[in-house]
Amino acid sequence: MNRIVATGMAVPACVVDNHLLARCMDTSDAWIVQRTGIRERRVSPDTYRMLQGLAEAADKPAFMRAVFDRGLGETIDSTLMVSDLALEAAEMALKNAGLTAEEVDCIVASSTIPDYAYPHTGCVLQGKLGLTSTPAISLQQGCAGFLYALAIADQMMRGGMYRQTLVVGAELISTIFDYTDRGRDMAVLFADGAGAAVLRAEPGPRGVLSSHLHTDGTVMDSLAGEVWGTSTYPPVSRRKIDEDRSRPRMQGRQVFVQAVRRFKEVVRECLAANALGVNDIDRFIFHQANLRILEAVGDALQIPADRLYNNVDRYGNTAAASVPIALHEAVTQGLVREGDLVLLAAFGTGFSWGATLIRW
Ligand code: UT7
C-alpha cells in the first residue's frame, strides 16, 4: 500500500478580509459570509498591494484597467510565484517525513495557473528543490488537481515504478481576477496557498485504498479562463481584456448545482467500491469551494457535521491546494489518527472531480 507519511502547507502572509474587498467592489462581508462562509483569505503580496491601491482609488475600473495594462507600476515581475508556495509546502512535508528532496523518486504537482507557459510547475519546483534528475510531472487540473496527482502517484507506485513520491497542489490564483464589480462573483471566492504530501510504498493495511476520477469537458465553459502565467503580474494582456477574453468565466449557480451533484455521486461511488457506508468514515476532507456546497453535500449524504473538515472561512477556495491544506491541518490538529478512514473529494473546472479513500 502507498501511505501518506507526512504533509505540509504554505500560505502567503497577506490576509484579505471581506471588508477590504468591500472597499474595492460592490459586495459586503454579510453577502460573502452568507453565500460562501468565507471570512478571509491569503493572497500574494502583489495582489495585496494592488487591492490596497484599488481600495483607495476613486475610479476603480480605471485603476484596475491600468493594473492589467501596465502591471503594478515599477515592475511586471511577480514577487511570489506559485512554485515558491509549492516549494515551501514541499519542504515542510519532506521535513515532516524526515527526508531530503534527493530521497524522493518522483514529483507530481498540480496548479491551475503555472508560473510559465513552459516548463511546467512541477519542473520549476523540482529545480527549486535543487534536484537534477528526479522526474517531475505537472497537471493543470483545477480544484480536483491534488486528487488527480495523488491517484497518478499511487498508480505509478503500485506498478512498482517508484517507492517515494512528493505530491503537491499549489495555487497563486488571486493574480488573475478583476477585483471591481465586474469580477466580483469570482474574486471573493478564490485565494492562494499550497499543500504537499509524501507518499511512500509500505507493506501493511495503511494507505490509499481506492481513487475514483471523472471529467466532463462538454461543460467546460461553465468555469473557464484563458492563458496566463504567474511569472508576471498581472499575467493578462491589454488586448485580451479589451476583447473580454481574459476574465475567468463562471456560471456560479450551475457550478454550485453540479458540484453538489458530483460530490454526492463520487463519494457514493467510493464508498460502494469499498463496501462501506458514510458512518464508517472517520473524516471527510473535501475541496473547500464554499461552505454552502459542503453543507449541501453533508446534508444529502447525512455526514455528521463534526466529521466534515472545513477551513474555508480562513482560506477561501485555494483550488488544487485546498484538499492538501485541509488534510495537513486536520492531521496537525489530531483530527486524523492512525487507522482512521479518511475520504478526500474534490470538484472543479472541467468539470473534473474525484474521490480517494485512505486508511490512515
Ligand atoms: O471549485 C469550484 C469553484 N466555484 C464555486 O465553488 C462556485 C459555486 N457557486 C457559488 O458558490 C455561488 O453560486 C456563488 C457564491 C458564486 C454565488 O451565490 P448565488 O447564491 O448563486 O448568487 P447568484 O450568482 O445567483 O447571484 C445573486 C446576486 C446577483 O445579483 P442580482 O442579479 O440578484 O441583482 C449577483 O450579481 O448576487 C450578486 N453577486 C454579488 N453580490 C455581492 C454576485 N457576486 C456578488 C458579490 N457580492 N461578490
mmCIF file of C-alpha atoms and ligand atoms in Angstrom:
data_model
loop_
_atom_site.group_PDB
_atom_site.id
_atom_site.type_symbol
_atom_site.label_atom_id
_atom_site.label_comp_id
_atom_site.label_asym_id
_atom_site.label_seq_id
_atom_site.Cartn_x
_atom_site.Cartn_y
_atom_site.Cartn_z
ATOM 1 C CA MET A 1 0.000 0.000 0.000
ATOM 2 C CA ASN A 2 1.055 3.566 -0.529
ATOM 3 C CA ARG A 3 0.750 5.644 2.602
ATOM 4 C CA ILE A 4 0.854 9.408 3.130
ATOM 5 C CA VAL A 5 3.653 9.568 5.689
ATOM 6 C CA ALA A 6 3.788 13.374 6.002
ATOM 7 C CA THR A 7 2.055 16.541 4.889
ATOM 8 C CA GLY A 8 2.936 20.229 4.620
ATOM 9 C CA MET A 9 1.323 23.505 3.670
ATOM 10 C CA ALA A 10 2.131 27.131 2.897
ATOM 11 C CA VAL A 11 0.019 30.259 2.604
ATOM 12 C CA PRO A 12 1.159 33.817 1.909
ATOM 13 C CA ALA A 13 1.333 36.120 4.931
ATOM 14 C CA CYS A 14 -1.042 38.733 3.428
ATOM 15 C CA VAL A 15 -4.572 38.375 4.817
ATOM 16 C CA VAL A 16 -7.500 39.888 2.923
ATOM 17 C CA ASP A 17 -10.753 40.080 4.845
ATOM 18 C CA ASN A 18 -14.159 40.685 3.289
ATOM 19 C CA HIS A 19 -14.112 44.325 4.407
ATOM 20 C CA LEU A 20 -11.107 45.110 2.221
ATOM 21 C CA LEU A 21 -12.876 43.504 -0.756
ATOM 22 C CA ALA A 22 -15.978 45.581 0.016
ATOM 23 C CA ARG A 23 -13.834 48.710 -0.375
ATOM 24 C CA CYS A 24 -12.844 47.549 -3.874
ATOM 25 C CA MET A 25 -16.151 46.305 -5.270
ATOM 26 C CA ASP A 26 -19.866 46.317 -4.596
ATOM 27 C CA THR A 27 -20.004 43.492 -2.081
ATOM 28 C CA SER A 28 -20.252 43.109 1.684
ATOM 29 C CA ASP A 29 -18.969 40.935 4.492
ATOM 30 C CA ALA A 30 -22.554 39.773 5.100
ATOM 31 C CA TRP A 31 -23.092 38.726 1.455
ATOM 32 C CA ILE A 32 -19.821 36.814 1.253
ATOM 33 C CA VAL A 33 -20.258 35.068 4.624
ATOM 34 C CA GLN A 34 -23.872 34.160 3.933
ATOM 35 C CA ARG A 35 -23.246 32.817 0.393
ATOM 36 C CA THR A 36 -19.843 31.215 0.874
ATOM 37 C CA GLY A 37 -18.804 31.055 4.545
ATOM 38 C CA ILE A 38 -15.525 32.816 3.650
ATOM 39 C CA ARG A 39 -14.332 35.481 6.124
ATOM 40 C CA GLU A 40 -10.756 35.970 4.993
ATOM 41 C CA ARG A 41 -8.220 34.552 2.572
ATOM 42 C CA ARG A 42 -4.466 34.686 1.884
ATOM 43 C CA VAL A 43 -3.121 36.315 -1.261
ATOM 44 C CA SER A 44 0.229 37.040 -2.873
ATOM 45 C CA PRO A 45 1.955 40.302 -1.832
ATOM 46 C CA ASP A 46 1.326 41.617 -5.355
ATOM 47 C CA THR A 47 -2.414 41.055 -5.153
ATOM 48 C CA TYR A 48 -2.439 42.567 -1.685
ATOM 49 C CA ARG A 49 -0.609 45.702 -2.794
ATOM 50 C CA MET A 50 -2.954 46.025 -5.768
ATOM 51 C CA LEU A 51 -6.039 45.663 -3.533
ATOM 52 C CA GLN A 52 -4.821 48.373 -1.186
ATOM 53 C CA GLY A 53 -4.378 50.726 -4.140
ATOM 54 C CA LEU A 54 -7.750 49.757 -5.568
ATOM 55 C CA ALA A 55 -9.493 50.358 -2.234
ATOM 56 C CA GLU A 56 -8.181 53.932 -2.214
ATOM 57 C CA ALA A 57 -8.826 54.626 -5.911
ATOM 58 C CA ALA A 58 -11.666 56.988 -6.822
ATOM 59 C CA ASP A 59 -12.162 55.469 -10.287
ATOM 60 C CA LYS A 60 -11.837 51.747 -9.603
ATOM 61 C CA PRO A 61 -12.459 50.415 -13.135
ATOM 62 C CA ALA A 62 -9.766 52.809 -14.435
ATOM 63 C CA PHE A 63 -7.345 51.676 -11.691
ATOM 64 C CA MET A 64 -7.956 48.002 -12.474
ATOM 65 C CA ARG A 65 -7.575 48.602 -16.219
ATOM 66 C CA ALA A 66 -4.270 50.372 -15.601
ATOM 67 C CA VAL A 67 -3.021 47.449 -13.495
ATOM 68 C CA PHE A 68 -3.860 44.992 -16.246
ATOM 69 C CA ASP A 69 -2.265 47.386 -18.736
ATOM 70 C CA ARG A 70 0.962 48.291 -17.004
ATOM 71 C CA GLY A 71 1.347 45.986 -14.019
ATOM 72 C CA LEU A 72 1.892 47.453 -10.599
ATOM 73 C CA GLY A 73 3.997 50.331 -11.887
ATOM 74 C CA GLU A 74 7.709 49.768 -11.435
ATOM 75 C CA THR A 75 7.699 46.103 -12.467
ATOM 76 C CA ILE A 76 5.592 43.390 -14.019
ATOM 77 C CA ASP A 77 7.562 40.618 -12.289
ATOM 78 C CA SER A 78 5.774 38.760 -9.515
ATOM 79 C CA THR A 79 7.394 38.863 -6.079
ATOM 80 C CA LEU A 80 5.944 35.420 -5.346
ATOM 81 C CA MET A 81 5.353 32.621 -7.817
ATOM 82 C CA VAL A 82 3.235 29.524 -7.470
ATOM 83 C CA SER A 83 6.397 27.397 -7.396
ATOM 84 C CA ASP A 84 7.597 29.361 -4.325
ATOM 85 C CA LEU A 85 4.493 28.371 -2.381
ATOM 86 C CA ALA A 86 4.793 24.818 -3.696
ATOM 87 C CA LEU A 87 8.418 24.753 -2.507
ATOM 88 C CA GLU A 88 7.508 25.902 0.998
ATOM 89 C CA ALA A 89 4.781 23.268 1.335
ATOM 90 C CA ALA A 90 7.038 20.579 -0.170
ATOM 91 C CA GLU A 91 9.900 21.400 2.186
ATOM 92 C CA MET A 92 7.563 21.158 5.177
ATOM 93 C CA ALA A 93 6.242 17.769 4.027
ATOM 94 C CA LEU A 94 9.780 16.480 3.412
ATOM 95 C CA LYS A 95 10.917 17.718 6.818
ATOM 96 C CA ASN A 96 7.916 16.088 8.486
ATOM 97 C CA ALA A 97 8.756 12.856 6.658
ATOM 98 C CA GLY A 98 12.383 13.096 7.749
ATOM 99 C CA LEU A 99 13.510 13.026 4.125
ATOM 100 C CA THR A 100 15.777 15.070 1.925
ATOM 101 C CA ALA A 101 14.490 16.057 -1.513
ATOM 102 C CA GLU A 102 17.008 13.640 -3.081
ATOM 103 C CA GLU A 103 15.215 10.724 -1.432
ATOM 104 C CA VAL A 104 12.020 11.373 -3.399
ATOM 105 C CA ASP A 105 11.708 9.238 -6.554
ATOM 106 C CA CYS A 106 9.164 11.417 -8.370
ATOM 107 C CA ILE A 107 7.215 14.683 -8.049
ATOM 108 C CA VAL A 108 3.600 15.076 -9.177
ATOM 109 C CA ALA A 109 2.267 18.631 -8.893
ATOM 110 C CA SER A 110 -0.910 20.386 -9.937
ATOM 111 C CA SER A 111 -1.659 24.102 -10.264
ATOM 112 C CA THR A 112 -4.482 25.749 -12.166
ATOM 113 C CA ILE A 113 -2.172 28.501 -13.407
ATOM 114 C CA PRO A 114 1.539 27.802 -13.865
ATOM 115 C CA ASP A 115 4.479 30.184 -13.453
ATOM 116 C CA TYR A 116 5.403 29.892 -17.112
ATOM 117 C CA ALA A 117 3.772 28.632 -20.265
ATOM 118 C CA TYR A 118 6.671 26.139 -20.105
ATOM 119 C CA PRO A 119 8.356 24.439 -18.384
ATOM 120 C CA HIS A 120 5.655 23.230 -16.046
ATOM 121 C CA THR A 121 5.180 23.952 -12.342
ATOM 122 C CA GLY A 122 6.488 20.563 -11.163
ATOM 123 C CA CYS A 123 9.689 21.150 -13.136
ATOM 124 C CA VAL A 124 10.194 24.649 -11.662
ATOM 125 C CA LEU A 125 9.547 23.205 -8.199
ATOM 126 C CA GLN A 126 11.978 20.357 -8.854
ATOM 127 C CA GLY A 127 14.699 22.848 -9.773
ATOM 128 C CA LYS A 128 13.992 24.954 -6.684
ATOM 129 C CA LEU A 129 14.402 21.797 -4.590
ATOM 130 C CA GLY A 130 17.887 21.559 -6.085
ATOM 131 C CA LEU A 131 17.192 18.263 -7.864
ATOM 132 C CA THR A 132 18.883 17.446 -11.135
ATOM 133 C CA SER A 133 17.360 14.202 -12.354
ATOM 134 C CA THR A 134 14.252 13.370 -10.309
ATOM 135 C CA PRO A 135 11.262 13.136 -12.687
ATOM 136 C CA ALA A 136 8.573 15.802 -12.280
ATOM 137 C CA ILE A 137 5.046 15.687 -13.656
ATOM 138 C CA SER A 138 2.519 18.545 -13.699
ATOM 139 C CA LEU A 139 -1.206 18.646 -14.020
ATOM 140 C CA GLN A 140 -3.388 21.660 -14.661
ATOM 141 C CA GLN A 141 -6.436 20.055 -13.214
ATOM 142 C CA GLY A 142 -8.056 22.913 -11.291
ATOM 143 C CA CYS A 143 -9.636 22.236 -7.931
ATOM 144 C CA ALA A 144 -9.510 18.444 -8.401
ATOM 145 C CA GLY A 145 -5.754 18.654 -9.091
ATOM 146 C CA PHE A 146 -4.457 17.179 -5.863
ATOM 147 C CA LEU A 147 -6.722 14.135 -6.125
ATOM 148 C CA TYR A 148 -5.630 13.517 -9.705
ATOM 149 C CA ALA A 149 -1.969 13.959 -8.723
ATOM 150 C CA LEU A 150 -2.368 11.590 -5.790
ATOM 151 C CA ALA A 151 -4.075 8.947 -7.945
ATOM 152 C CA ILE A 152 -1.336 9.132 -10.595
ATOM 153 C CA ALA A 153 1.407 8.881 -7.966
ATOM 154 C CA ASP A 154 -0.366 5.976 -6.263
ATOM 155 C CA GLN A 155 -0.792 4.073 -9.524
ATOM 156 C CA MET A 156 2.841 4.585 -10.582
ATOM 157 C CA MET A 157 3.905 3.281 -7.189
ATOM 158 C CA ARG A 158 1.512 0.319 -7.345
ATOM 159 C CA GLY A 159 3.135 -0.523 -10.652
ATOM 160 C CA GLY A 160 6.479 -0.612 -8.861
ATOM 161 C CA MET A 161 7.976 2.340 -10.730
ATOM 162 C CA TYR A 162 8.648 4.462 -7.621
ATOM 163 C CA ARG A 163 8.802 3.988 -3.863
ATOM 164 C CA GLN A 164 8.520 7.546 -2.600
ATOM 165 C CA THR A 165 6.599 10.364 -4.286
ATOM 166 C CA LEU A 166 6.060 14.019 -3.465
ATOM 167 C CA VAL A 167 2.525 15.144 -4.351
ATOM 168 C CA VAL A 168 1.766 18.876 -4.432
ATOM 169 C CA GLY A 169 -1.240 21.116 -5.057
ATOM 170 C CA ALA A 170 -0.341 24.810 -5.297
ATOM 171 C CA GLU A 171 -2.069 27.977 -6.466
ATOM 172 C CA LEU A 172 -1.321 31.652 -6.948
ATOM 173 C CA ILE A 173 -4.710 32.202 -8.451
ATOM 174 C CA SER A 174 -5.558 35.558 -6.848
ATOM 175 C CA THR A 175 -3.446 37.246 -9.525
ATOM 176 C CA ILE A 176 -5.968 36.725 -12.318
ATOM 177 C CA PHE A 177 -9.174 38.271 -11.045
ATOM 178 C CA ASP A 178 -10.809 41.602 -11.744
ATOM 179 C CA TYR A 179 -11.454 42.978 -8.250
ATOM 180 C CA THR A 180 -14.003 45.572 -9.383
ATOM 181 C CA ASP A 181 -17.770 44.986 -9.608
ATOM 182 C CA ARG A 182 -17.286 43.234 -12.939
ATOM 183 C CA GLY A 183 -15.395 40.305 -11.465
ATOM 184 C CA ARG A 184 -16.907 40.186 -8.000
ATOM 185 C CA ASP A 185 -18.634 36.816 -8.403
ATOM 186 C CA MET A 186 -15.281 35.021 -8.621
ATOM 187 C CA ALA A 187 -12.897 37.456 -6.938
ATOM 188 C CA VAL A 188 -14.404 36.921 -3.500
ATOM 189 C CA LEU A 189 -14.050 33.130 -3.703
ATOM 190 C CA PHE A 190 -10.515 32.226 -4.753
ATOM 191 C CA ALA A 191 -7.186 32.625 -2.963
ATOM 192 C CA ASP A 192 -3.590 31.432 -2.775
ATOM 193 C CA GLY A 193 -1.837 28.575 -0.978
ATOM 194 C CA ALA A 194 -0.092 25.233 -1.352
ATOM 195 C CA GLY A 195 -0.238 21.800 0.218
ATOM 196 C CA ALA A 196 2.002 18.761 -0.137
ATOM 197 C CA ALA A 197 2.153 15.114 0.862
ATOM 198 C CA VAL A 198 4.852 12.433 0.798
ATOM 199 C CA LEU A 199 3.517 9.081 -0.385
ATOM 200 C CA ARG A 200 5.584 6.017 0.495
ATOM 201 C CA ALA A 201 5.182 2.365 -0.526
ATOM 202 C CA GLU A 202 4.974 0.233 2.607
ATOM 203 C CA PRO A 203 3.716 -3.227 3.487
ATOM 204 C CA GLY A 204 0.580 -3.332 5.643
ATOM 205 C CA PRO A 205 -3.037 -2.196 5.606
ATOM 206 C CA ARG A 206 -2.464 1.572 5.763
ATOM 207 C CA GLY A 207 -2.535 3.736 2.650
ATOM 208 C CA VAL A 208 -4.594 4.704 -0.410
ATOM 209 C CA LEU A 209 -7.408 2.180 -0.788
ATOM 210 C CA SER A 210 -9.009 3.478 -3.996
ATOM 211 C CA SER A 211 -9.284 6.529 -6.255
ATOM 212 C CA HIS A 212 -12.211 7.489 -8.486
ATOM 213 C CA LEU A 213 -11.744 10.201 -11.128
ATOM 214 C CA HIS A 214 -14.153 11.829 -13.598
ATOM 215 C CA THR A 215 -14.190 14.670 -16.122
ATOM 216 C CA ASP A 216 -16.925 16.241 -18.238
ATOM 217 C CA GLY A 217 -15.298 18.564 -20.758
ATOM 218 C CA THR A 218 -18.565 19.222 -22.591
ATOM 219 C CA VAL A 219 -19.485 21.823 -19.972
ATOM 220 C CA MET A 220 -16.028 23.406 -19.702
ATOM 221 C CA ASP A 221 -17.350 26.902 -20.388
ATOM 222 C CA SER A 222 -19.134 26.956 -17.027
ATOM 223 C CA LEU A 223 -15.827 27.588 -15.269
ATOM 224 C CA ALA A 224 -13.014 28.598 -17.568
ATOM 225 C CA GLY A 225 -10.157 31.034 -18.095
ATOM 226 C CA GLU A 226 -7.733 31.621 -20.957
ATOM 227 C CA VAL A 227 -3.936 31.614 -20.800
ATOM 228 C CA TRP A 228 -1.955 33.264 -18.012
ATOM 229 C CA GLY A 229 1.310 32.730 -16.209
ATOM 230 C CA THR A 230 2.076 33.940 -12.709
ATOM 231 C CA SER A 231 5.681 34.808 -13.590
ATOM 232 C CA THR A 232 4.464 38.299 -14.430
ATOM 233 C CA TYR A 233 1.990 40.467 -12.632
ATOM 234 C CA PRO A 234 -0.578 40.833 -13.913
ATOM 235 C CA PRO A 235 -0.419 37.860 -16.214
ATOM 236 C CA VAL A 236 -3.033 39.218 -18.608
ATOM 237 C CA SER A 237 -2.593 41.298 -21.789
ATOM 238 C CA ARG A 238 -4.422 44.531 -22.542
ATOM 239 C CA ARG A 239 -5.779 43.151 -25.785
ATOM 240 C CA LYS A 240 -7.327 40.176 -24.086
ATOM 241 C CA ILE A 241 -9.052 42.464 -21.650
ATOM 242 C CA ASP A 242 -10.369 44.696 -24.410
ATOM 243 C CA GLU A 243 -11.713 41.630 -26.150
ATOM 244 C CA ASP A 244 -13.081 40.350 -22.846
ATOM 245 C CA ARG A 245 -11.239 37.053 -23.331
ATOM 246 C CA SER A 246 -9.035 37.333 -20.298
ATOM 247 C CA ARG A 247 -11.539 37.219 -17.491
ATOM 248 C CA PRO A 248 -12.164 33.956 -15.753
ATOM 249 C CA ARG A 249 -15.705 32.860 -16.502
ATOM 250 C CA MET A 250 -18.021 31.139 -14.060
ATOM 251 C CA GLN A 251 -21.694 30.340 -14.109
ATOM 252 C CA GLY A 252 -21.928 30.286 -10.337
ATOM 253 C CA ARG A 253 -25.336 28.666 -9.989
ATOM 254 C CA GLN A 254 -24.549 25.904 -12.467
ATOM 255 C CA VAL A 255 -21.185 25.226 -10.829
ATOM 256 C CA PHE A 256 -22.870 25.063 -7.439
ATOM 257 C CA VAL A 257 -25.517 22.586 -8.586
ATOM 258 C CA GLN A 258 -23.013 20.401 -10.467
ATOM 259 C CA ALA A 259 -20.560 20.465 -7.570
ATOM 260 C CA VAL A 260 -23.174 19.198 -5.121
ATOM 261 C CA ARG A 261 -24.359 16.525 -7.588
ATOM 262 C CA ARG A 262 -20.869 15.269 -8.480
ATOM 263 C CA PHE A 263 -19.576 15.317 -4.888
ATOM 264 C CA LYS A 264 -22.525 13.146 -3.846
ATOM 265 C CA GLU A 265 -22.057 10.735 -6.774
ATOM 266 C CA VAL A 266 -18.342 10.266 -6.358
ATOM 267 C CA VAL A 267 -18.481 9.859 -2.578
ATOM 268 C CA ARG A 268 -21.162 7.183 -3.024
ATOM 269 C CA GLU A 269 -19.068 5.523 -5.754
ATOM 270 C CA CYS A 270 -16.024 5.494 -3.485
ATOM 271 C CA LEU A 271 -17.976 4.097 -0.539
ATOM 272 C CA ALA A 272 -19.626 1.411 -2.700
ATOM 273 C CA ALA A 273 -16.276 0.347 -4.188
ATOM 274 C CA ASN A 274 -15.018 -0.299 -0.663
ATOM 275 C CA ALA A 275 -18.308 -1.795 0.642
ATOM 276 C CA LEU A 276 -18.530 0.967 3.261
ATOM 277 C CA GLY A 277 -21.188 3.382 4.470
ATOM 278 C CA VAL A 278 -20.945 7.041 5.490
ATOM 279 C CA ASN A 279 -20.792 6.085 9.147
ATOM 280 C CA ASP A 280 -17.659 4.013 8.589
ATOM 281 C CA ILE A 281 -15.675 7.095 7.573
ATOM 282 C CA ASP A 282 -13.849 8.931 10.352
ATOM 283 C CA ARG A 283 -13.030 12.126 8.461
ATOM 284 C CA PHE A 284 -14.260 13.687 5.218
ATOM 285 C CA ILE A 285 -11.800 16.140 3.704
ATOM 286 C CA PHE A 286 -13.472 17.874 0.777
ATOM 287 C CA HIS A 287 -12.310 20.623 -1.539
ATOM 288 C CA GLN A 288 -13.127 23.886 0.237
ATOM 289 C CA ALA A 289 -15.121 25.588 -2.515
ATOM 290 C CA ASN A 290 -17.872 27.100 -0.484
ATOM 291 C CA LEU A 291 -19.365 26.291 2.924
ATOM 292 C CA ARG A 292 -22.831 26.025 1.386
ATOM 293 C CA ILE A 293 -21.622 23.354 -1.042
ATOM 294 C CA LEU A 294 -20.019 21.426 1.836
ATOM 295 C CA GLU A 295 -23.205 21.714 3.893
ATOM 296 C CA ALA A 296 -25.446 20.657 0.987
ATOM 297 C CA VAL A 297 -23.309 17.575 0.340
ATOM 298 C CA GLY A 298 -23.035 16.837 4.046
ATOM 299 C CA ASP A 299 -26.823 17.068 4.490
ATOM 300 C CA ALA A 300 -27.591 14.939 1.435
ATOM 301 C CA LEU A 301 -25.190 12.184 2.483
ATOM 302 C CA GLN A 302 -26.027 12.551 6.176
ATOM 303 C CA ILE A 303 -22.416 13.169 7.124
ATOM 304 C CA PRO A 304 -22.165 14.190 10.788
ATOM 305 C CA ALA A 305 -21.008 17.845 10.811
ATOM 306 C CA ASP A 306 -18.071 17.116 13.110
ATOM 307 C CA ARG A 307 -16.599 14.630 10.620
ATOM 308 C CA LEU A 308 -16.585 17.108 7.724
ATOM 309 C CA TYR A 309 -13.454 19.237 7.952
ATOM 310 C CA ASN A 310 -13.824 22.877 6.991
ATOM 311 C CA ASN A 311 -11.436 25.811 6.892
ATOM 312 C CA VAL A 312 -12.987 27.799 4.044
ATOM 313 C CA ASP A 313 -13.654 30.701 6.439
ATOM 314 C CA ARG A 314 -9.887 31.310 6.764
ATOM 315 C CA TYR A 315 -8.533 30.479 3.299
ATOM 316 C CA GLY A 316 -11.372 30.695 0.759
ATOM 317 C CA ASN A 317 -11.124 28.441 -2.274
ATOM 318 C CA THR A 318 -7.457 27.644 -2.928
ATOM 319 C CA ALA A 319 -8.291 25.264 -5.789
ATOM 320 C CA ALA A 320 -5.685 22.453 -6.060
ATOM 321 C CA ALA A 321 -4.154 23.491 -2.730
ATOM 322 C CA SER A 322 -7.396 23.224 -0.809
ATOM 323 C CA VAL A 323 -7.529 19.455 -0.134
ATOM 324 C CA PRO A 324 -3.853 19.101 0.916
ATOM 325 C CA ILE A 325 -4.060 22.220 3.120
ATOM 326 C CA ALA A 326 -7.203 20.874 4.812
ATOM 327 C CA LEU A 327 -5.576 17.444 5.157
ATOM 328 C CA HIS A 328 -2.441 18.940 6.686
ATOM 329 C CA GLU A 329 -4.473 20.990 9.157
ATOM 330 C CA ALA A 330 -6.684 18.051 10.121
ATOM 331 C CA VAL A 331 -3.621 15.840 10.687
ATOM 332 C CA THR A 332 -1.821 18.565 12.655
ATOM 333 C CA GLN A 333 -4.888 19.143 14.821
ATOM 334 C CA GLY A 334 -5.066 15.430 15.654
ATOM 335 C CA LEU A 335 -8.353 15.015 13.767
ATOM 336 C CA VAL A 336 -6.877 12.248 11.621
ATOM 337 C CA ARG A 337 -5.287 9.406 13.548
ATOM 338 C CA GLU A 338 -3.610 6.124 12.725
ATOM 339 C CA GLY A 339 -6.130 3.608 11.414
ATOM 340 C CA ASP A 340 -8.783 6.219 10.557
ATOM 341 C CA LEU A 341 -10.657 6.013 7.282
ATOM 342 C CA VAL A 342 -10.282 9.362 5.504
ATOM 343 C CA LEU A 343 -12.291 10.215 2.406
ATOM 344 C CA LEU A 344 -10.962 13.023 0.187
ATOM 345 C CA ALA A 345 -13.169 14.509 -2.551
ATOM 346 C CA ALA A 346 -12.912 17.471 -4.920
ATOM 347 C CA PHE A 347 -14.713 19.140 -7.816
ATOM 348 C CA GLY A 348 -13.602 21.931 -10.128
ATOM 349 C CA THR A 349 -13.028 23.323 -13.608
ATOM 350 C CA GLY A 350 -13.511 20.895 -16.457
ATOM 351 C CA PHE A 351 -15.611 19.850 -14.778
ATOM 352 C CA SER A 352 -13.246 17.384 -13.126
ATOM 353 C CA TRP A 353 -13.968 15.629 -9.877
ATOM 354 C CA GLY A 354 -12.853 12.700 -7.832
ATOM 355 C CA ALA A 355 -12.630 10.895 -4.506
ATOM 356 C CA THR A 356 -9.919 8.945 -2.730
ATOM 357 C CA LEU A 357 -10.237 6.694 0.291
ATOM 358 C CA ILE A 358 -7.271 6.332 2.629
ATOM 359 C CA ARG A 359 -6.674 4.078 5.615
ATOM 360 C CA TRP A 360 -4.537 6.490 7.652
HETATM 361 O O1 UT7 B 1 -14.263 24.939 -7.143
HETATM 362 C C1 UT7 B 1 -15.465 25.349 -7.726
HETATM 363 C C2 UT7 B 1 -15.390 26.845 -7.833
HETATM 364 N N1 UT7 B 1 -16.619 27.536 -7.901
HETATM 365 C C3 UT7 B 1 -17.546 27.537 -6.927
HETATM 366 O O2 UT7 B 1 -17.471 26.877 -5.928
HETATM 367 C C4 UT7 B 1 -18.706 28.458 -7.130
HETATM 368 C C5 UT7 B 1 -20.032 27.779 -6.909
HETATM 369 N N2 UT7 B 1 -21.093 28.783 -6.859
HETATM 370 C C6 UT7 B 1 -21.299 29.529 -5.756
HETATM 371 O O3 UT7 B 1 -20.634 29.339 -4.751
HETATM 372 C C7 UT7 B 1 -22.391 30.558 -5.789
HETATM 373 O O4 UT7 B 1 -23.107 30.446 -6.998
HETATM 374 C C8 UT7 B 1 -21.854 31.999 -5.634
HETATM 375 C C9 UT7 B 1 -21.309 32.191 -4.236
HETATM 376 C C10 UT7 B 1 -20.763 32.276 -6.665
HETATM 377 C C11 UT7 B 1 -22.984 32.996 -5.854
HETATM 378 O O5 UT7 B 1 -24.046 32.725 -4.975
HETATM 379 P P1 UT7 B 1 -25.537 32.626 -5.520
HETATM 380 O O6 UT7 B 1 -26.426 32.487 -4.365
HETATM 381 O O7 UT7 B 1 -25.566 31.532 -6.540
HETATM 382 O O8 UT7 B 1 -25.735 34.036 -6.182
HETATM 383 P P2 UT7 B 1 -26.121 34.401 -7.699
HETATM 384 O O9 UT7 B 1 -24.996 34.075 -8.629
HETATM 385 O O10 UT7 B 1 -27.467 33.849 -8.006
HETATM 386 O O11 UT7 B 1 -26.229 35.955 -7.585
HETATM 387 C C12 UT7 B 1 -27.154 36.586 -6.696
HETATM 388 C C13 UT7 B 1 -26.896 38.075 -6.737
HETATM 389 C C14 UT7 B 1 -26.741 38.608 -8.162
HETATM 390 O O12 UT7 B 1 -27.365 39.892 -8.190
HETATM 391 P P3 UT7 B 1 -28.859 40.060 -8.800
HETATM 392 O O13 UT7 B 1 -28.757 39.606 -10.216
HETATM 393 O O14 UT7 B 1 -29.726 39.210 -7.939
HETATM 394 O O15 UT7 B 1 -29.088 41.526 -8.634
HETATM 395 C C15 UT7 B 1 -25.269 38.775 -8.329
HETATM 396 O O16 UT7 B 1 -24.927 39.798 -9.254
HETATM 397 O O17 UT7 B 1 -25.666 38.364 -6.094
HETATM 398 C C16 UT7 B 1 -24.861 39.178 -6.944
HETATM 399 N N3 UT7 B 1 -23.455 38.940 -6.657
HETATM 400 C C17 UT7 B 1 -22.832 39.537 -5.642
HETATM 401 N N4 UT7 B 1 -23.252 40.416 -4.709
HETATM 402 C C18 UT7 B 1 -22.375 40.834 -3.783
HETATM 403 C C19 UT7 B 1 -22.581 38.110 -7.272
HETATM 404 N N5 UT7 B 1 -21.388 38.175 -6.675
HETATM 405 C C20 UT7 B 1 -21.506 39.042 -5.650
HETATM 406 C C21 UT7 B 1 -20.630 39.520 -4.667
HETATM 407 N N6 UT7 B 1 -21.116 40.415 -3.753
HETATM 408 N N7 UT7 B 1 -19.343 39.117 -4.579
#
